[in-house]
PDB file of C-alpha atoms in Angstrom:
ATOM      1  CA  UNK A   4      15.576   3.785   6.672  1.00 88.00           C
ATOM      2  CA  UNK A   5      12.796   2.282   4.666  1.00 93.00           C
ATOM      3  CA  UNK A   6      11.097   4.495   1.919  1.00 95.00           C
ATOM      4  CA  UNK A   7       7.840   2.942  -0.079  1.00 97.00           C
ATOM      5  CA  UNK A   8       5.281   4.108  -2.113  1.00 97.00           C
ATOM      6  CA  UNK A   9       1.741   2.014  -1.386  1.00 97.00           C
ATOM      7  CA  UNK A  10      -1.041   2.662  -4.015  1.00 97.00           C
ATOM      8  CA  UNK A  11      -4.380   4.900  -3.381  1.00 97.00           C
ATOM      9  CA  UNK A  12      -6.247   3.456  -1.443  1.00 96.00           C
ATOM     10  CA  UNK A  13      -9.629   2.490  -3.301  1.00 94.00           C
ATOM     11  CA  UNK A  14     -12.822   4.615  -1.873  1.00 91.00           C
ATOM     12  CA  UNK A  15     -14.649   1.558  -0.770  1.00 90.00           C
ATOM     13  CA  UNK A  16     -11.986   0.662   1.555  1.00 92.00           C
ATOM     14  CA  UNK A  17     -12.990   4.339   3.673  1.00 89.00           C
ATOM     15  CA  UNK A  18     -14.927   3.690   6.319  1.00 88.00           C
ATOM     16  CA  UNK A  19     -17.402   6.201   5.460  1.00 84.00           C
ATOM     17  CA  UNK A  20     -18.013   3.874   2.119  1.00 80.00           C
ATOM     18  CA  UNK A  21     -18.481   0.560   4.241  1.00 69.00           C
ATOM     19  CA  UNK A  22     -22.086   1.617   4.523  1.00 77.00           C
ATOM     20  CA  UNK A  23     -22.532   1.587   1.344  1.00 84.00           C
ATOM     21  CA  UNK A  24     -21.094  -1.853  -0.231  1.00 85.00           C
ATOM     22  CA  UNK A  25     -21.345  -5.525   1.312  1.00 88.00           C
ATOM     23  CA  UNK A  26     -18.847  -6.925   3.204  1.00 87.00           C
ATOM     24  CA  UNK A  27     -18.181  -9.438   0.868  1.00 91.00           C
ATOM     25  CA  UNK A  28     -16.940  -7.221  -1.445  1.00 90.00           C
ATOM     26  CA  UNK A  29     -15.056  -4.564   0.271  1.00 89.00           C
ATOM     27  CA  UNK A  30     -12.917  -7.847   1.853  1.00 92.00           C
ATOM     28  CA  UNK A  31     -12.257  -8.970  -2.173  1.00 93.00           C
ATOM     29  CA  UNK A  32     -11.282  -4.447  -2.506  1.00 93.00           C
ATOM     30  CA  UNK A  33      -9.085  -5.187   0.754  1.00 94.00           C
ATOM     31  CA  UNK A  34      -7.159  -8.281  -0.247  1.00 97.00           C
ATOM     32  CA  UNK A  35      -6.853  -7.144  -3.788  1.00 97.00           C
ATOM     33  CA  UNK A  36      -5.746  -4.240  -1.826  1.00 96.00           C
ATOM     34  CA  UNK A  37      -3.207  -5.629   0.260  1.00 97.00           C
ATOM     35  CA  UNK A  38      -1.713  -8.481  -2.687  1.00 97.00           C
ATOM     36  CA  UNK A  39      -0.927  -4.359  -4.265  1.00 97.00           C
ATOM     37  CA  UNK A  40       0.512  -3.019  -0.933  1.00 96.00           C
ATOM     38  CA  UNK A  41       2.740  -6.659  -1.069  1.00 96.00           C
ATOM     39  CA  UNK A  42       3.800  -6.118  -4.798  1.00 97.00           C
ATOM     40  CA  UNK A  43       5.506  -2.773  -4.040  1.00 96.00           C
ATOM     41  CA  UNK A  44       7.070  -3.484  -1.074  1.00 95.00           C
ATOM     42  CA  UNK A  45       8.364  -6.150  -3.021  1.00 95.00           C
ATOM     43  CA  UNK A  46       9.329  -3.831  -6.184  1.00 96.00           C
ATOM     44  CA  UNK A  47      11.085  -1.433  -3.268  1.00 95.00           C
ATOM     45  CA  UNK A  48      13.349  -4.160  -2.283  1.00 93.00           C
ATOM     46  CA  UNK A  49      11.177  -4.289   0.917  1.00 93.00           C
ATOM     47  CA  UNK A  50      13.396  -7.857   2.961  1.00 91.00           C
ATOM     48  CA  UNK A  51      12.131  -8.698   6.707  1.00 90.00           C
ATOM     49  CA  UNK A  52      14.030  -7.302  10.020  1.00 87.00           C
ATOM     50  CA  UNK A  53      13.060  -9.418  12.596  1.00 80.00           C
ATOM     51  CA  UNK A  54      13.050  -6.677  14.968  1.00 84.00           C
ATOM     52  CA  UNK A  55      10.359  -6.366  18.065  1.00 86.00           C
ATOM     53  CA  UNK A  56      12.137  -3.732  18.956  1.00 90.00           C
ATOM     54  CA  UNK A  57       9.161  -0.378  18.043  1.00 92.00           C
ATOM     55  CA  UNK A  58       8.875   1.364  14.282  1.00 93.00           C
ATOM     56  CA  UNK A  59       8.204   4.615  12.880  1.00 95.00           C
ATOM     57  CA  UNK A  60       6.646   4.641  10.181  1.00 95.00           C
ATOM     58  CA  UNK A  61       6.126   7.856   7.796  1.00 96.00           C
ATOM     59  CA  UNK A  62       2.688   8.265   6.208  1.00 97.00           C
ATOM     60  CA  UNK A  63       2.439  11.169   3.404  1.00 97.00           C
ATOM     61  CA  UNK A  64      -0.612  11.354   1.218  1.00 97.00           C
ATOM     62  CA  UNK A  65      -0.585  11.958  -1.696  1.00 97.00           C
ATOM     63  CA  UNK A  66      -4.243  12.203  -2.858  1.00 95.00           C
ATOM     64  CA  UNK A  67      -5.340  12.198  -6.597  1.00 95.00           C
ATOM     65  CA  UNK A  68      -6.854  15.594  -6.085  1.00 95.00           C
ATOM     66  CA  UNK A  69      -7.334  18.852  -4.005  1.00 93.00           C
ATOM     67  CA  UNK A  70     -10.760  17.071  -2.218  1.00 92.00           C
ATOM     68  CA  UNK A  71     -10.630  17.590   0.774  1.00 91.00           C
ATOM     69  CA  UNK A  72     -10.580  14.451   2.215  1.00 91.00           C
ATOM     70  CA  UNK A  73     -10.589  13.192   6.092  1.00 92.00           C
ATOM     71  CA  UNK A  74      -6.749  12.340   7.457  1.00 93.00           C
ATOM     72  CA  UNK A  75      -8.344   9.481  10.343  1.00 93.00           C
ATOM     73  CA  UNK A  76     -10.245   7.241   7.279  1.00 93.00           C
ATOM     74  CA  UNK A  77      -7.034   7.417   4.990  1.00 94.00           C
ATOM     75  CA  UNK A  78      -5.433   6.119   7.779  1.00 95.00           C
ATOM     76  CA  UNK A  79      -8.588   3.207   7.920  1.00 93.00           C
ATOM     77  CA  UNK A  80      -8.259   2.667   4.319  1.00 95.00           C
ATOM     78  CA  UNK A  81      -5.378   2.510   4.108  1.00 97.00           C
ATOM     79  CA  UNK A  82      -5.405  -0.732   6.833  1.00 96.00           C
ATOM     80  CA  UNK A  83      -4.704  -3.950   4.122  1.00 97.00           C
ATOM     81  CA  UNK A  84      -1.750  -1.961   3.038  1.00 97.00           C
ATOM     82  CA  UNK A  85      -0.181  -2.032   6.513  1.00 97.00           C
ATOM     83  CA  UNK A  86      -0.701  -5.751   6.608  1.00 97.00           C
ATOM     84  CA  UNK A  87       1.131  -6.261   3.553  1.00 97.00           C
ATOM     85  CA  UNK A  88       3.960  -3.877   4.484  1.00 96.00           C
ATOM     86  CA  UNK A  89       3.732  -5.463   8.423  1.00 95.00           C
ATOM     87  CA  UNK A  90       4.229  -8.836   6.825  1.00 95.00           C
ATOM     88  CA  UNK A  91       7.219  -8.125   3.639  1.00 95.00           C
ATOM     89  CA  UNK A  92       9.371  -6.279   6.527  1.00 95.00           C
ATOM     90  CA  UNK A  93       8.157  -9.642   8.932  1.00 93.00           C
ATOM     91  CA  UNK A  94       7.405  -7.456  12.233  1.00 94.00           C
ATOM     92  CA  UNK A  95       4.494  -6.837  14.172  1.00 93.00           C
ATOM     93  CA  UNK A  96       2.654  -3.990  13.418  1.00 91.00           C
ATOM     94  CA  UNK A  97       1.212  -3.313  16.715  1.00 92.00           C
ATOM     95  CA  UNK A  98       4.886  -1.461  16.715  1.00 92.00           C
ATOM     96  CA  UNK A  99       4.544   0.692  14.677  1.00 93.00           C
ATOM     97  CA  UNK A 100       4.780   3.864  15.702  1.00 94.00           C
ATOM     98  CA  UNK A 101       2.607   5.772  12.887  1.00 95.00           C
ATOM     99  CA  UNK A 102       2.641   9.670  11.765  1.00 96.00           C
ATOM    100  CA  UNK A 103       0.598  11.302   8.985  1.00 96.00           C
ATOM    101  CA  UNK A 104       0.561  14.189   6.754  1.00 96.00           C
ATOM    102  CA  UNK A 105      -0.633  15.940   3.879  1.00 95.00           C
ATOM    103  CA  UNK A 106       1.464  15.383   0.760  1.00 95.00           C
ATOM    104  CA  UNK A 107       0.849  17.591  -2.828  1.00 96.00           C
ATOM    105  CA  UNK A 108      -1.627  15.666  -4.993  1.00 96.00           C
ATOM    106  CA  UNK A 109      -0.456  13.385  -7.589  1.00 96.00           C
ATOM    107  CA  UNK A 110      -2.199  12.171 -10.660  1.00 95.00           C
ATOM    108  CA  UNK A 111      -3.808   8.034  -9.594  1.00 95.00           C
ATOM    109  CA  UNK A 112      -3.248   9.420  -5.415  1.00 96.00           C
ATOM    110  CA  UNK A 113       0.506   7.635  -3.848  1.00 97.00           C
ATOM    111  CA  UNK A 114       0.985   7.238  -0.168  1.00 97.00           C
ATOM    112  CA  UNK A 115       4.783   7.092   0.548  1.00 98.00           C
ATOM    113  CA  UNK A 116       5.807   5.237   3.749  1.00 97.00           C
ATOM    114  CA  UNK A 117       8.791   5.259   5.714  1.00 96.00           C
ATOM    115  CA  UNK A 118       9.922   2.983   7.527  1.00 95.00           C
ATOM    116  CA  UNK A 119      12.921   3.880  10.071  1.00 90.00           C
ATOM    117  CA  UNK A 120      14.483   3.383  13.638  1.00 84.00           C
ATOM    118  CA  UNK A 121      12.024   4.635  17.151  1.00 72.00           C
ATOM    119  CA  UNK A 122      15.662   5.202  18.416  1.00 72.00           C
ATOM    120  CA  UNK A 123      16.639   7.527  15.673  1.00 63.00           C
ATOM    121  CA  UNK A 124      16.787  10.684  16.712  1.00 41.00           C
ATOM    122  CA  UNK A 125      14.475  12.082  13.480  1.00 54.00           C
ATOM    123  CA  UNK A 126      10.945  11.494  12.628  1.00 51.00           C
ATOM    124  CA  UNK A 127      11.463  10.426   9.064  1.00 50.00           C
ATOM    125  CA  UNK A 128      10.975  13.907   6.145  1.00 56.00           C
ATOM    126  CA  UNK A 129       7.499  14.336   6.271  1.00 54.00           C
ATOM    127  CA  UNK A 130       6.572  17.634   3.458  1.00 55.00           C
ATOM    128  CA  UNK A 131       3.929  19.723   4.435  1.00 52.00           C
ATOM    129  CA  UNK A 132       1.168  21.700   2.296  1.00 54.00           C
ATOM    130  CA  UNK A 133       0.578  25.429   3.412  1.00 45.00           C
TER     131      UNK A 133
END
C-alpha cells in the first residue's frame, strides 16, 4: 500500500467558489495545487506502477477546522491533486476506485491518500469520526 499526505486544497477550488472567481485565476490556483501535490507525492516516494489494473484510492479528508463541508465538494476540490497522483503513479485516473471519508480536523488541513491494488482483500484503512 502507498500512503501520501496531500495539502488541503485551496478554498477557491471548491465548486461553490468557482462562481465567484474568474476562470483564469482558478486555473492558476489548480495548476499550483497540482504542482504542490506532485512534490508531496515525490517526497513520499511515490513511484510509477505502470499497471492497467484498477486501484483502490482511499481519501481521508482532515479539514483545517470543524466547519461543515460536503464530501462531494471536497472530492471536486482535490481533482488537481488526484491528477498529480495519477501522473506520479504513471496510470490513467480512470483506473481509480475512490472511497471517501472524513478524518479529524488538523491544523492547516490535509488529505491522506492510500493506494492499494483492487484485488487485495481489504479496503484502505480510513479513520472514522463519531
